[in-house]
PDB file of C-alpha atoms and ligand atoms in Angstrom:
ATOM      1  CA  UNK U 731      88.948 111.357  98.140  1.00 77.00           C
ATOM      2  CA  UNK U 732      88.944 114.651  99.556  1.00 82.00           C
ATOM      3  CA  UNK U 733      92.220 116.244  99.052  1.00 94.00           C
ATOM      4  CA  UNK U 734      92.473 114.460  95.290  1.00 98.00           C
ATOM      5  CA  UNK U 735      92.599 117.002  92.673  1.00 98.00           C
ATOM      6  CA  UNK U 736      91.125 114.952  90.139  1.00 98.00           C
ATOM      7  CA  UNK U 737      87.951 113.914  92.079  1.00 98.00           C
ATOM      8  CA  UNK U 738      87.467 117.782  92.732  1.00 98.00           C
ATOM      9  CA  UNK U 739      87.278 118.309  89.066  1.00 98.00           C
ATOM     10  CA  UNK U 740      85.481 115.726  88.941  1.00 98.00           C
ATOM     11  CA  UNK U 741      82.777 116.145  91.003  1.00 97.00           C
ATOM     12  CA  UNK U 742      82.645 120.015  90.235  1.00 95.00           C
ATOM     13  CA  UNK U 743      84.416 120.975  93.514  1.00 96.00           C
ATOM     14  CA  UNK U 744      87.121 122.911  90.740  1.00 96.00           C
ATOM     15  CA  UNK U 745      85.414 124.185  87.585  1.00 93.00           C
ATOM     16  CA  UNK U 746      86.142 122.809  84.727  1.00 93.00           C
ATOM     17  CA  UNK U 747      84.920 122.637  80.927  1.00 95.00           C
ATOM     18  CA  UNK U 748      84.633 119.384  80.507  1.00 98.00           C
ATOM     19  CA  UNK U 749      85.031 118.045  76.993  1.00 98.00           C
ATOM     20  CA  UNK U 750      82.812 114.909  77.753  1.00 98.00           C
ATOM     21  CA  UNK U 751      81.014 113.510  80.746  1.00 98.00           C
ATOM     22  CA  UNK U 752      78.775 110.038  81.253  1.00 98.00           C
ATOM     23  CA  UNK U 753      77.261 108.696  84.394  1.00 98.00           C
ATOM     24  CA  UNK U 754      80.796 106.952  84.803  1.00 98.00           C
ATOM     25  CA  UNK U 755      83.506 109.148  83.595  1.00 98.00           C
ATOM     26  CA  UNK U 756      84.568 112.717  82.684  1.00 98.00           C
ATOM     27  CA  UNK U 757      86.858 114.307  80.349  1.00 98.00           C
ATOM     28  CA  UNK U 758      88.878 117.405  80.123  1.00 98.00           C
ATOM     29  CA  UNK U 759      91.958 118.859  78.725  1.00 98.00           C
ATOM     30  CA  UNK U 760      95.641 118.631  80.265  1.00 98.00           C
ATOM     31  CA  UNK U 761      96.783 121.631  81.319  1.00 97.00           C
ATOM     32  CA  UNK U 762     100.065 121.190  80.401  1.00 98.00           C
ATOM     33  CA  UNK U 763      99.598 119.540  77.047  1.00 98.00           C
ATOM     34  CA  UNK U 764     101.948 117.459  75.324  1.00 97.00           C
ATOM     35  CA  UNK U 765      99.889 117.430  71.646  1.00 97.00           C
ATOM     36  CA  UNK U 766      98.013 119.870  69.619  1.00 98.00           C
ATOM     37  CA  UNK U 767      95.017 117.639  70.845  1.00 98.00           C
ATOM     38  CA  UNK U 768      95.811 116.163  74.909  1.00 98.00           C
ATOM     39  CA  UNK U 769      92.765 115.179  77.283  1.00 98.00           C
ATOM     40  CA  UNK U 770      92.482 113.117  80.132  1.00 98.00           C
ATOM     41  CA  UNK U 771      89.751 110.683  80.873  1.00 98.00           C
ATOM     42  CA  UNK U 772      89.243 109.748  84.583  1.00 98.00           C
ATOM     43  CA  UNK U 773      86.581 107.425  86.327  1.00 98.00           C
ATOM     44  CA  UNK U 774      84.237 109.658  88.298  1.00 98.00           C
ATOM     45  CA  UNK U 775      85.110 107.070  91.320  1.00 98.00           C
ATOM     46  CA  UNK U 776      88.489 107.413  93.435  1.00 98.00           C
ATOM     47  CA  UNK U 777      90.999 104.388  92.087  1.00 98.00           C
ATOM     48  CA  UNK U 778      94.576 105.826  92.826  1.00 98.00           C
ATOM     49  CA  UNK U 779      95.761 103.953  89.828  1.00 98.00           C
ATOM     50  CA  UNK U 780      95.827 101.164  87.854  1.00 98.00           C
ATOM     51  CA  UNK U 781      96.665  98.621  90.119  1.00 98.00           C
ATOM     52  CA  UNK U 782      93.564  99.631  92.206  1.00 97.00           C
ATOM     53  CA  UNK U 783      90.592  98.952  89.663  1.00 96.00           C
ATOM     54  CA  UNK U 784      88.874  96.744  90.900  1.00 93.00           C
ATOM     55  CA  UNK U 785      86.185  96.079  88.565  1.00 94.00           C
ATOM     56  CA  UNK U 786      86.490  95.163  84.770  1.00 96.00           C
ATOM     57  CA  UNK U 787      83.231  97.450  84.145  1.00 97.00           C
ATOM     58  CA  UNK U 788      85.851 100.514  85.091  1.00 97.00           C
ATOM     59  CA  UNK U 789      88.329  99.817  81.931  1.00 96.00           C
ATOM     60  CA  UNK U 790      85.221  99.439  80.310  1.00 98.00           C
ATOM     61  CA  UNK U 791      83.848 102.509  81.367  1.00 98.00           C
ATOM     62  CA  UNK U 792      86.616 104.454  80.730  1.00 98.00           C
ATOM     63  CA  UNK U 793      87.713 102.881  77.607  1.00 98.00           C
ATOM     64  CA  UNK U 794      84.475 102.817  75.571  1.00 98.00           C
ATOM     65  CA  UNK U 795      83.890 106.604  76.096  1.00 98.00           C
ATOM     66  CA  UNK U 796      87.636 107.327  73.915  1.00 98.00           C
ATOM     67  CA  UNK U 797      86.410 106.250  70.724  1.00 98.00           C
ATOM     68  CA  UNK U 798      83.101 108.276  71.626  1.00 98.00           C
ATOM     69  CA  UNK U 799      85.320 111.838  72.227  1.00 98.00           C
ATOM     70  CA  UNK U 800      87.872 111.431  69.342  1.00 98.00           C
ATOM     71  CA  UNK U 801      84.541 110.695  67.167  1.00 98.00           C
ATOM     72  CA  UNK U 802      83.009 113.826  68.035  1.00 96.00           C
ATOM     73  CA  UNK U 803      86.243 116.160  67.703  1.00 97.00           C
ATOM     74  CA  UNK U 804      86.868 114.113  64.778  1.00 97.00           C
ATOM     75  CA  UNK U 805      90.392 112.438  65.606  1.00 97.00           C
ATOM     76  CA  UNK U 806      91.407 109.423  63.883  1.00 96.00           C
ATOM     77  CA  UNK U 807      94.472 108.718  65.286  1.00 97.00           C
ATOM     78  CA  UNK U 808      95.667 109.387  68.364  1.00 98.00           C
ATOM     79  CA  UNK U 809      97.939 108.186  71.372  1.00 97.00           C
ATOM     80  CA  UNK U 810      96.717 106.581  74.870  1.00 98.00           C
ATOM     81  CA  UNK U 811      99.108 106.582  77.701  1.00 97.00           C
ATOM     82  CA  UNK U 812      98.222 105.373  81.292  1.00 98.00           C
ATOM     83  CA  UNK U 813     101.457 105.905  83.528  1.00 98.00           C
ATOM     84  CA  UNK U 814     101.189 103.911  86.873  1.00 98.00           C
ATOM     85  CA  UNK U 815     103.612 104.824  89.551  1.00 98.00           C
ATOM     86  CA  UNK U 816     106.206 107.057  90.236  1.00 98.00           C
ATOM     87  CA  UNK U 817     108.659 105.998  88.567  1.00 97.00           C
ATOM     88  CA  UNK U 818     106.576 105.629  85.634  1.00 97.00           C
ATOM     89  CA  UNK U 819     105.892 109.109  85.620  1.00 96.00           C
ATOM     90  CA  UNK U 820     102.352 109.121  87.461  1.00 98.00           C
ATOM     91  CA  UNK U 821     102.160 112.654  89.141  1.00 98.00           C
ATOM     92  CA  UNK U 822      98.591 112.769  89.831  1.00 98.00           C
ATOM     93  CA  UNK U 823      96.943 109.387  91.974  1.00 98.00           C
ATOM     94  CA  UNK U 824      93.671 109.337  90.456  1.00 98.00           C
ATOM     95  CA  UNK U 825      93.503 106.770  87.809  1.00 98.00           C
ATOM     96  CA  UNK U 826      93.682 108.811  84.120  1.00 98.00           C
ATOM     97  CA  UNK U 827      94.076 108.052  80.338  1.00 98.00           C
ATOM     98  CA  UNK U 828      96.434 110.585  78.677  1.00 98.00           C
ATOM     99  CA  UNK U 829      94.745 110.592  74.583  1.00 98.00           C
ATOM    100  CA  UNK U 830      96.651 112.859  72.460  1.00 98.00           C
ATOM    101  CA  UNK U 831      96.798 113.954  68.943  1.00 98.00           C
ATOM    102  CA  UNK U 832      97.336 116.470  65.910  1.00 97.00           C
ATOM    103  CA  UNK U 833     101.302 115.769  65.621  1.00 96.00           C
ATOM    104  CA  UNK U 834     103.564 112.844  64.916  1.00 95.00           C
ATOM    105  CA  UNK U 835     104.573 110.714  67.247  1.00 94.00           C
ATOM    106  CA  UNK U 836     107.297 108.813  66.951  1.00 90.00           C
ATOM    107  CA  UNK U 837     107.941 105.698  68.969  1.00 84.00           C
ATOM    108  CA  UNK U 838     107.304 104.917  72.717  1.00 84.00           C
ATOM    109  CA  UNK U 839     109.822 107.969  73.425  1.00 80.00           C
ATOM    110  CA  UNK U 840     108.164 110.989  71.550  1.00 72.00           C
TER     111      UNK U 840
HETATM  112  P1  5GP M1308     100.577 111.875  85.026  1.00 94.01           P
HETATM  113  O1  5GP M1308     101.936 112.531  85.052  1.00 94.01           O
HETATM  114  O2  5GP M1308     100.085 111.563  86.426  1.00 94.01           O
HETATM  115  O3  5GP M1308     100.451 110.724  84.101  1.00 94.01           O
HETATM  116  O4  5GP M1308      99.598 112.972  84.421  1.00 94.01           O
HETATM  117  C1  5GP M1308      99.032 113.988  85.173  1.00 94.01           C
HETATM  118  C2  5GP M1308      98.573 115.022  84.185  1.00 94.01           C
HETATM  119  O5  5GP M1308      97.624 115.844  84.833  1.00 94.01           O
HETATM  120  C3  5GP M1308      99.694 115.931  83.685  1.00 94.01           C
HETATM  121  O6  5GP M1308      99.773 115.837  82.273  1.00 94.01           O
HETATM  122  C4  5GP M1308      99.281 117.311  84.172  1.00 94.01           C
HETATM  123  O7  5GP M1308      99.569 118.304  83.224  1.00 94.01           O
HETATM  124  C5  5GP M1308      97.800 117.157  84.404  1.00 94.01           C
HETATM  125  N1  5GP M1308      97.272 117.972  85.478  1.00 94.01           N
HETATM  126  C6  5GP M1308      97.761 118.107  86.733  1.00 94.01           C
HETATM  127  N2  5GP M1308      96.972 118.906  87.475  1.00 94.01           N
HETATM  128  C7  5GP M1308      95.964 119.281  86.657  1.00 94.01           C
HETATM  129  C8  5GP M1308      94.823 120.131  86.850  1.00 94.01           C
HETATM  130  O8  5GP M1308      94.589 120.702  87.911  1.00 94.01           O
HETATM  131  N3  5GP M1308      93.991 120.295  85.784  1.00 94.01           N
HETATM  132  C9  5GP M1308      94.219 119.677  84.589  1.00 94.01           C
HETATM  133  N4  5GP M1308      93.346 119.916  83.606  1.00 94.01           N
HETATM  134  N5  5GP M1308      95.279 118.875  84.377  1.00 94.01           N
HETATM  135  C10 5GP M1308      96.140 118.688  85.396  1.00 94.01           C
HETATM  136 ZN1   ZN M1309      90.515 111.123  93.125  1.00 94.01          ZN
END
């Protein structure tokens, strides 16, 4: 989508250092960060959120490459937050996977 900030980083239109890419999928950090460790995953595709995946092969997609980032910057535990909707707190509508880490979090709230 061309006036969707996330498929411009995405498709290189904004530069960004991306902390892990696949044929599928990109990551990079937040730039507002919430944790010590906070990076967003996003499908390389246009889905403006959750409820618009239409293909089981996306969750997969996006889901599989976590586990592959966190390996490689050596995170055990972490957080994974998908907000869908306003009111839910989704700000940007390109579907993304908040994963953060390096603090304590404690319950849903903080
Ligand atoms: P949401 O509130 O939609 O779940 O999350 C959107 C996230 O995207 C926020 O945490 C915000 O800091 C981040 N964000 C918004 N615009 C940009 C941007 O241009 N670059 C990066 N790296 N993050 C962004
Ligand atoms: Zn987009």
């Amino acid at each position: 989508m061309s006036d969707c900030i996330f498929c411009k980083i995405a498709n290189g239109e904004i530069p960004s250092d991306f902390i892990y890419e696949d044929e599928k999928v990109v990551a990079f950090n937040d730039l507002n960060p919430q944790a010590p460790v906070h990076f967003l995953v996003i499908p390389k595709k246009h889905y403006a959120s959750l409820n618009d995946i239409d293909s089981k092969e996306t969750f997969a997609d996006i889901f599989s490459a976590i586990p592959k980032i966190t390996a490689k910057l050596g995170i055990k535990d972490y957080r994974t937050i998908v907000n869908t909707g306003e009111s839910a707190g989704q700000t940007v509508f390109h579907i993304h996977v908040h994963v953060m880490a390096g603090r304590k979090f404690n319950g849903l709230a903080g």
